[in-house]
GROMACS .gro file of C-alpha atoms in nm:
model
  357
    1MET     CA    1   5.181  -0.525  -3.909
    2LYS     CA    2   4.890  -0.505  -3.666
    3MET     CA    3   4.578  -0.692  -3.765
    4GLY     CA    4   4.257  -0.770  -3.580
    5ARG     CA    5   4.161  -1.124  -3.491
    6LYS     CA    6   3.911  -1.153  -3.776
    7THR     CA    7   4.156  -1.030  -4.035
    8THR     CA    8   4.421  -1.268  -3.909
    9ALA     CA    9   4.182  -1.557  -3.969
   10PHE     CA   10   4.095  -1.473  -4.327
   11LEU     CA   11   4.361  -1.241  -4.462
   12LEU     CA   12   4.583  -1.433  -4.701
   13GLY     CA   13   4.822  -1.151  -4.770
   14VAL     CA   14   4.880  -0.781  -4.742
   15LEU     CA   15   5.164  -0.707  -4.977
   16ILE     CA   16   5.360  -0.403  -5.078
   17VAL     CA   17   5.332  -0.441  -5.452
   18LEU     CA   18   5.529  -0.132  -5.544
   19MET     CA   19   5.625   0.204  -5.399
   20LEU     CA   20   5.491   0.497  -5.597
   21PRO     CA   21   5.462   0.868  -5.524
   22ALA     CA   22   5.113   1.002  -5.470
   23CYS     CA   23   4.990   1.325  -5.621
   24SER     CA   24   5.078   1.519  -5.306
   25ALA     CA   25   5.417   1.572  -5.149
   26THR     CA   26   5.373   1.261  -4.936
   27THR     CA   27   5.466   0.916  -5.058
   28GLU     CA   28   5.211   0.636  -5.063
   29LYS     CA   29   5.260   0.271  -5.134
   30ARG     CA   30   5.043   0.027  -5.316
   31TYR     CA   31   4.911  -0.261  -5.105
   32GLU     CA   32   4.693  -0.562  -5.172
   33ALA     CA   33   4.488  -0.774  -4.933
   34SER     CA   34   4.291  -1.090  -5.010
   35PHE     CA   35   4.058  -1.306  -4.804
   36LEU     CA   36   3.823  -1.601  -4.839
   37GLU     CA   37   3.491  -1.729  -4.702
   38LEU     CA   38   3.278  -1.432  -4.806
   39PHE     CA   39   3.024  -1.492  -5.084
   40ASP     CA   40   3.184  -1.836  -5.127
   41THR     CA   41   3.471  -1.688  -5.329
   42ALA     CA   42   3.795  -1.492  -5.310
   43SER     CA   43   3.789  -1.120  -5.238
   44VAL     CA   44   4.067  -0.872  -5.311
   45ILE     CA   45   4.122  -0.507  -5.223
   46VAL     CA   46   4.403  -0.303  -5.377
   47GLY     CA   47   4.481   0.055  -5.283
   48TYR     CA   48   4.731   0.322  -5.188
   49ALA     CA   49   4.809   0.414  -4.828
   50LYS     CA   50   5.082   0.585  -4.628
   51SER     CA   51   5.164   0.273  -4.427
   52GLU     CA   52   5.083  -0.094  -4.377
   53ASP     CA   53   4.886  -0.008  -4.066
   54GLU     CA   54   4.673   0.245  -4.251
   55PHE     CA   55   4.598   0.000  -4.532
   56ALA     CA   56   4.526  -0.276  -4.278
   57LYS     CA   57   4.255  -0.055  -4.130
   58TYR     CA   58   4.103  -0.003  -4.474
   59SER     CA   59   4.115  -0.374  -4.559
   60GLN     CA   60   3.959  -0.461  -4.222
   61LYS     CA   61   3.674  -0.218  -4.288
   62VAL     CA   62   3.620  -0.368  -4.634
   63TYR     CA   63   3.615  -0.717  -4.486
   64ASP     CA   64   3.372  -0.618  -4.211
   65GLU     CA   65   3.136  -0.446  -4.453
   66LEU     CA   66   3.145  -0.735  -4.701
   67GLU     CA   67   3.074  -0.974  -4.415
   68VAL     CA   68   2.758  -0.779  -4.332
   69TYR     CA   69   2.634  -0.806  -4.691
   70ASN     CA   70   2.735  -1.172  -4.710
   71LYS     CA   71   2.521  -1.262  -4.409
   72LEU     CA   72   2.224  -1.049  -4.514
   73PHE     CA   73   2.216  -1.180  -4.872
   74ASP     CA   74   2.278  -1.547  -4.781
   75ILE     CA   75   2.007  -1.789  -4.898
   76TYR     CA   76   2.158  -2.102  -4.742
   77ASN     CA   77   2.257  -2.018  -4.383
   78ASP     CA   78   2.101  -1.873  -4.070
   79TYR     CA   79   2.283  -1.628  -3.841
   80ASP     CA   80   2.195  -1.542  -3.481
   81GLY     CA   81   2.002  -1.220  -3.456
   82ILE     CA   82   1.985  -1.164  -3.832
   83ASN     CA   83   1.691  -1.185  -4.067
   84ASN     CA   84   1.837  -1.248  -4.412
   85ILE     CA   85   1.719  -1.366  -4.755
   86LYS     CA   86   1.695  -1.722  -4.621
   87THR     CA   87   1.464  -1.597  -4.346
   88ILE     CA   88   1.240  -1.439  -4.608
   89ASN     CA   89   1.231  -1.764  -4.807
   90ASP     CA   90   1.161  -1.972  -4.497
   91ASN     CA   91   0.855  -1.757  -4.428
   92ALA     CA   92   0.712  -1.760  -4.781
   93GLY     CA   93   0.334  -1.772  -4.759
   94ILE     CA   94   0.351  -1.743  -4.381
   95LYS     CA   95   0.437  -1.389  -4.276
   96ALA     CA   96   0.621  -1.071  -4.361
   97VAL     CA   97   0.979  -1.056  -4.233
   98LYS     CA   98   1.136  -0.741  -4.092
   99VAL     CA   99   1.478  -0.694  -4.248
  100ASP     CA  100   1.772  -0.456  -4.264
  101LYS     CA  101   1.741  -0.163  -4.505
  102LYS     CA  102   2.032  -0.310  -4.703
  103ILE     CA  103   1.805  -0.599  -4.802
  104ILE     CA  104   1.518  -0.366  -4.892
  105ASP     CA  105   1.753  -0.165  -5.112
  106LEU     CA  106   1.890  -0.478  -5.282
  107LEU     CA  107   1.545  -0.617  -5.356
  108SER     CA  108   1.423  -0.282  -5.488
  109PHE     CA  109   1.730  -0.258  -5.712
  110SER     CA  110   1.671  -0.617  -5.827
  111ARG     CA  111   1.317  -0.531  -5.927
  112GLU     CA  112   1.451  -0.240  -6.131
  113MET     CA  113   1.693  -0.477  -6.306
  114TYR     CA  114   1.405  -0.716  -6.374
  115GLU     CA  115   1.224  -0.435  -6.556
  116GLU     CA  116   1.541  -0.313  -6.729
  117THR     CA  117   1.619  -0.659  -6.868
  118ASP     CA  118   1.259  -0.750  -6.955
  119GLY     CA  119   1.261  -1.026  -6.694
  120LYS     CA  120   1.589  -1.186  -6.803
  121VAL     CA  121   1.723  -1.136  -6.448
  122ASN     CA  122   1.466  -1.245  -6.193
  123ILE     CA  123   1.554  -1.290  -5.826
  124ALA     CA  124   1.221  -1.473  -5.784
  125PHE     CA  125   1.362  -1.756  -5.999
  126GLY     CA  126   1.484  -1.932  -5.685
  127ALA     CA  127   1.249  -2.232  -5.701
  128VAL     CA  128   1.405  -2.338  -6.032
  129LEU     CA  129   1.761  -2.246  -5.938
  130SER     CA  130   1.747  -2.437  -5.610
  131LEU     CA  131   1.660  -2.758  -5.794
  132TRP     CA  132   1.961  -2.713  -6.022
  133HIS     CA  133   2.176  -2.629  -5.721
  134ASP     CA  134   2.077  -2.951  -5.545
  135HIS     CA  135   2.155  -3.166  -5.850
  136ARG     CA  136   2.484  -2.985  -5.913
  137THR     CA  137   2.594  -3.025  -5.551
  138ALA     CA  138   2.503  -3.395  -5.551
  139GLY     CA  139   2.681  -3.442  -5.884
  140LEU     CA  140   2.998  -3.281  -5.758
  141ASP     CA  141   2.990  -3.490  -5.442
  142ASP     CA  142   2.940  -3.814  -5.637
  143PRO     CA  143   3.021  -3.761  -6.009
  144GLU     CA  144   2.935  -4.119  -6.108
  145LYS     CA  145   2.576  -4.065  -5.992
  146ALA     CA  146   2.532  -3.713  -6.131
  147THR     CA  147   2.186  -3.647  -6.275
  148LEU     CA  148   1.987  -3.367  -6.436
  149PRO     CA  149   1.667  -3.231  -6.285
  150ALA     CA  150   1.352  -3.380  -6.433
  151TYR     CA  151   1.209  -3.131  -6.680
  152GLU     CA  152   0.859  -3.188  -6.541
  153GLU     CA  153   0.978  -3.076  -6.199
  154LEU     CA  154   1.152  -2.773  -6.347
  155GLU     CA  155   0.829  -2.675  -6.522
  156ALA     CA  156   0.631  -2.723  -6.202
  157ARG     CA  157   0.868  -2.500  -6.008
  158ASN     CA  158   0.863  -2.245  -6.287
  159GLN     CA  159   0.502  -2.170  -6.193
  160HIS     CA  160   0.629  -2.003  -5.876
  161ILE     CA  161   0.864  -1.731  -6.005
  162ASP     CA  162   0.637  -1.426  -6.022
  163ILE     CA  163   0.832  -1.131  -5.882
  164GLU     CA  164   0.501  -0.948  -5.827
  165HIS     CA  165   0.442  -1.188  -5.538
  166MET     CA  166   0.738  -1.029  -5.358
  167VAL     CA  167   0.578  -0.758  -5.144
  168ILE     CA  168   0.813  -0.491  -5.010
  169ASP     CA  169   0.693  -0.250  -4.743
  170GLU     CA  170   0.967   0.012  -4.726
  171GLU     CA  171   0.804   0.204  -4.440
  172ALA     CA  172   0.779  -0.107  -4.221
  173SER     CA  173   1.104  -0.250  -4.366
  174THR     CA  174   0.941  -0.587  -4.431
  175VAL     CA  175   0.937  -0.837  -4.715
  176TYR     CA  176   0.663  -1.094  -4.775
  177LEU     CA  177   0.652  -1.368  -5.038
  178GLN     CA  178   0.284  -1.429  -5.111
  179ASP     CA  179   0.345  -1.762  -5.288
  180PRO     CA  180   0.447  -2.030  -5.035
  181GLU     CA  181   0.632  -2.222  -5.309
  182MET     CA  182   0.845  -1.932  -5.430
  183SER     CA  183   1.193  -1.835  -5.312
  184LEU     CA  184   1.444  -1.561  -5.379
  185ASP     CA  185   1.790  -1.619  -5.522
  186VAL     CA  186   2.001  -1.304  -5.548
  187GLY     CA  187   2.309  -1.476  -5.690
  188ALA     CA  188   2.292  -1.290  -6.021
  189ILE     CA  189   2.312  -0.951  -5.849
  190ALA     CA  190   2.433  -0.978  -5.489
  191LYS     CA  191   2.812  -0.984  -5.533
  192GLY     CA  192   2.821  -0.698  -5.779
  193TYR     CA  193   2.577  -0.498  -5.570
  194ALA     CA  194   2.781  -0.554  -5.253
  195VAL     CA  195   3.104  -0.459  -5.430
  196GLU     CA  196   2.948  -0.132  -5.545
  197LYS     CA  197   2.824  -0.044  -5.198
  198VAL     CA  198   3.149  -0.141  -5.027
  199ALA     CA  199   3.354   0.060  -5.276
  200GLN     CA  200   3.137   0.364  -5.205
  201PHE     CA  201   3.174   0.304  -4.832
  202ILE     CA  202   3.553   0.271  -4.828
  203GLN     CA  203   3.595   0.587  -5.035
  204LYS     CA  204   3.398   0.778  -4.772
  205GLU     CA  205   3.632   0.625  -4.513
  206GLY     CA  206   3.925   0.788  -4.690
  207LEU     CA  207   4.063   0.541  -4.946
  208LYS     CA  208   4.080   0.754  -5.260
  209ASP     CA  209   4.248   0.521  -5.509
  210GLY     CA  210   4.160   0.155  -5.510
  211MET     CA  211   3.998  -0.151  -5.656
  212VAL     CA  212   3.764  -0.405  -5.495
  213SER     CA  213   3.701  -0.749  -5.645
  214VAL     CA  214   3.471  -1.023  -5.515
  215GLY     CA  215   3.474  -1.336  -5.726
  216GLY     CA  216   3.574  -1.137  -6.032
  217ASN     CA  217   3.315  -0.863  -5.980
  218VAL     CA  218   3.552  -0.568  -6.006
  219LYS     CA  219   3.496  -0.203  -5.911
  220THR     CA  220   3.768   0.058  -5.964
  221PHE     CA  221   3.784   0.406  -5.816
  222GLY     CA  222   4.044   0.677  -5.842
  223ASN     CA  223   4.361   0.572  -6.021
  224LYS     CA  224   4.679   0.376  -5.990
  225TYR     CA  225   5.019   0.537  -6.048
  226ASP     CA  226   5.287   0.451  -6.298
  227GLU     CA  227   5.660   0.440  -6.227
  228LYS     CA  228   5.686   0.817  -6.267
  229GLY     CA  229   5.403   0.883  -6.026
  230LYS     CA  230   5.158   0.974  -6.301
  231LYS     CA  231   4.791   0.887  -6.259
  232VAL     CA  232   4.680   0.609  -6.494
  233PRO     CA  233   4.368   0.388  -6.504
  234TRP     CA  234   4.360   0.057  -6.322
  235THR     CA  235   4.446  -0.241  -6.543
  236VAL     CA  236   4.173  -0.505  -6.533
  237GLY     CA  237   4.183  -0.819  -6.746
  238ILE     CA  238   3.888  -1.002  -6.903
  239GLN     CA  239   3.940  -1.368  -6.826
  240ASN     CA  240   3.975  -1.613  -7.111
  241PRO     CA  241   3.695  -1.872  -7.071
  242ASP     CA  242   3.938  -2.132  -7.209
  243LEU     CA  243   4.118  -2.203  -6.882
  244SER     CA  244   4.368  -2.433  -7.056
  245SER     CA  245   4.498  -2.150  -7.276
  246ASP     CA  246   4.830  -1.979  -7.206
  247GLN     CA  247   4.651  -1.651  -7.281
  248LYS     CA  248   4.485  -1.585  -6.948
  249SER     CA  249   4.325  -1.252  -7.040
  250LEU     CA  250   4.141  -1.175  -7.362
  251TYR     CA  251   4.180  -0.801  -7.315
  252ASN     CA  252   4.343  -0.574  -7.061
  253LEU     CA  253   4.121  -0.274  -6.992
  254GLY     CA  254   4.204   0.063  -6.843
  255LEU     CA  255   3.929   0.148  -6.594
  256SER     CA  256   3.883   0.435  -6.349
  257GLY     CA  257   3.550   0.465  -6.170
  258TYR     CA  258   3.407   0.177  -6.372
  259SER     CA  259   3.322  -0.186  -6.309
  260LEU     CA  260   3.384  -0.509  -6.496
  261VAL     CA  261   3.178  -0.823  -6.443
  262THR     CA  262   3.198  -1.145  -6.644
  263SER     CA  263   2.955  -1.437  -6.651
  264GLY     CA  264   3.093  -1.758  -6.795
  265VAL     CA  265   3.049  -2.132  -6.835
  266TYR     CA  266   3.376  -2.200  -6.653
  267GLU     CA  267   3.263  -2.070  -6.315
  268ARG     CA  268   3.048  -2.346  -6.164
  269TYR     CA  269   2.954  -2.661  -6.346
  270TYR     CA  270   2.917  -3.034  -6.313
  271THR     CA  271   2.925  -3.318  -6.564
  272VAL     CA  272   2.648  -3.560  -6.659
  273ASP     CA  273   2.712  -3.831  -6.921
  274GLY     CA  274   3.021  -3.648  -7.042
  275LYS     CA  275   2.854  -3.308  -7.088
  276GLN     CA  276   2.921  -3.007  -6.868
  277TYR     CA  277   2.626  -2.815  -6.722
  278HIS     CA  278   2.704  -2.471  -6.581
  279HIS     CA  279   2.504  -2.269  -6.327
  280ILE     CA  280   2.356  -1.989  -6.541
  281ILE     CA  281   2.002  -2.104  -6.616
  282ASP     CA  282   1.806  -1.965  -6.911
  283PRO     CA  283   1.460  -1.860  -6.784
  284GLU     CA  284   1.309  -1.956  -7.121
  285THR     CA  285   1.444  -2.311  -7.150
  286LEU     CA  286   1.503  -2.377  -6.777
  287MET     CA  287   1.838  -2.526  -6.884
  288PRO     CA  288   2.191  -2.384  -6.877
  289ALA     CA  289   2.215  -2.116  -7.147
  290GLU     CA  290   2.417  -2.221  -7.451
  291TYR     CA  291   2.463  -1.899  -7.646
  292PHE     CA  292   2.812  -1.804  -7.525
  293LEU     CA  293   3.120  -1.911  -7.333
  294SER     CA  294   3.126  -1.579  -7.151
  295VAL     CA  295   2.979  -1.230  -7.148
  296SER     CA  296   3.159  -0.932  -6.995
  297ILE     CA  297   2.995  -0.604  -6.902
  298ILE     CA  298   3.162  -0.267  -6.841
  299CYS     CA  299   2.963   0.009  -6.671
  300GLU     CA  300   2.989   0.241  -6.372
  301ASP     CA  301   2.767   0.044  -6.133
  302SER     CA  302   2.893  -0.300  -6.036
  303GLY     CA  303   2.547  -0.421  -5.935
  304MET     CA  304   2.409  -0.329  -6.275
  305ALA     CA  305   2.707  -0.493  -6.445
  306ASP     CA  306   2.644  -0.814  -6.250
  307ALA     CA  307   2.277  -0.821  -6.345
  308LEU     CA  308   2.341  -0.737  -6.710
  309SER     CA  309   2.615  -0.999  -6.749
  310THR     CA  310   2.360  -1.267  -6.654
  311ALA     CA  311   2.080  -1.119  -6.863
  312VAL     CA  312   2.291  -1.084  -7.178
  313PHE     CA  313   2.440  -1.431  -7.127
  314ASN     CA  314   2.087  -1.572  -7.139
  315ILE     CA  315   1.976  -1.421  -7.470
  316PRO     CA  316   2.092  -1.440  -7.835
  317TYR     CA  317   2.359  -1.195  -7.949
  318GLU     CA  318   2.123  -0.982  -8.159
  319GLU     CA  319   1.884  -0.935  -7.867
  320GLY     CA  320   2.164  -0.868  -7.621
  321SER     CA  321   2.333  -0.621  -7.853
  322LYS     CA  322   2.010  -0.426  -7.889
  323MET     CA  323   1.971  -0.423  -7.511
  324VAL     CA  324   2.317  -0.288  -7.428
  325GLU     CA  325   2.327  -0.040  -7.716
  326GLY     CA  326   2.013   0.112  -7.566
  327LEU     CA  327   2.181   0.170  -7.230
  328ASP     CA  328   2.409   0.467  -7.169
  329GLY     CA  329   2.761   0.388  -7.052
  330VAL     CA  330   2.735   0.010  -7.094
  331GLU     CA  331   2.975  -0.191  -7.310
  332THR     CA  332   2.990  -0.566  -7.370
  333LEU     CA  333   3.221  -0.840  -7.494
  334TRP     CA  334   3.066  -1.166  -7.613
  335VAL     CA  335   3.272  -1.485  -7.647
  336PHE     CA  336   3.095  -1.747  -7.858
  337SER     CA  337   3.118  -2.126  -7.835
  338ASP     CA  338   3.372  -2.134  -8.118
  339HIS     CA  339   3.585  -1.878  -7.927
  340THR     CA  340   3.509  -1.598  -8.173
  341MET     CA  341   3.430  -1.261  -8.017
  342LYS     CA  342   3.210  -0.960  -8.078
  343TYR     CA  343   3.185  -0.641  -7.881
  344SER     CA  344   2.960  -0.337  -7.851
  345SER     CA  345   3.022  -0.013  -8.036
  346GLY     CA  346   3.208   0.166  -7.755
  347PHE     CA  347   3.403  -0.128  -7.615
  348GLU     CA  348   3.733  -0.050  -7.787
  349LYS     CA  349   3.777   0.281  -7.607
  350TRP     CA  350   3.851   0.087  -7.288
  351CYS     CA  351   4.117  -0.123  -7.457
  352ASN     CA  352   4.399   0.127  -7.420
  353TYR     CA  353   4.627  -0.160  -7.322
  354ASP     CA  354   4.756  -0.412  -7.572
  355LYS     CA  355   4.566  -0.736  -7.608
  356GLU     CA  356   4.772  -1.014  -7.455
  357LYS     CA  357   4.953  -1.232  -7.704
   0.00000   0.00000   0.00000
């Protein structure tokens, strides 16, 4: 199979999973490609194509497009010739930064999600999140010396999270942070948003039936095919937050044109004095949220699902339930600390596959 140099470096596998007839007279096969080093996680694309070479072209395009978003949305690294989110943060209180329209669109969408969630998802929360990130990184590097951020410092940084100080000039394509102490962190939205945009892009490129996943942010489009060549929804599992359990998925969902995003305590954490501290920080307490083990969101837009999974994770069940029940086409599964579960009123319609035993 022919692959470009970049794909060769990062492609872990392009596999024929199973040969199935397409809806037309031609025969297509199901392929899967996976790669690393984008968004600091694993990415997977699954789809149907007439040949390995055809699918390799699709997977290369997905990789290339994800790489663009990865560099633009990065808050930690600089790239030659690119103004990204880090560039905006580095110039807080100094000057407006001219950026790619993809960044303008992300930040505008993030502001919409801030309003939609009553501030429970705030990309201007970076000053607080960066302090937690530094302590978590140090704690993982040297577990015996792991520490928590001082609450006084968290409170001080929390004075610099006003999203109204993020000034977007769409005509000039610039972003300016008025507060020199503030910073943007798009981690609660960026992966899901990128997955949504890339899925839209690859469909326009000709891939009609597929699934894109970046770090568990899943977007489905079209259908998969059963052994008789019949169109059926894609099967997507909701991960069990108890990683030691033999039951890896809590539910298997049948999705077509919809997204699934889960936020959970098992994703990134470190340990201090025997207690685990995960990376999802409650904007009210400035500490890791303790309401749930995980929250899963189903809706059409992967960016919205990503934002909502964080927002709902950070609020009590009653408040979160009221939020999602007020949104059209959004369903939720909550997993509580005692491993009990609740779900929204329309969740069961997606569970047309047996729950794993």
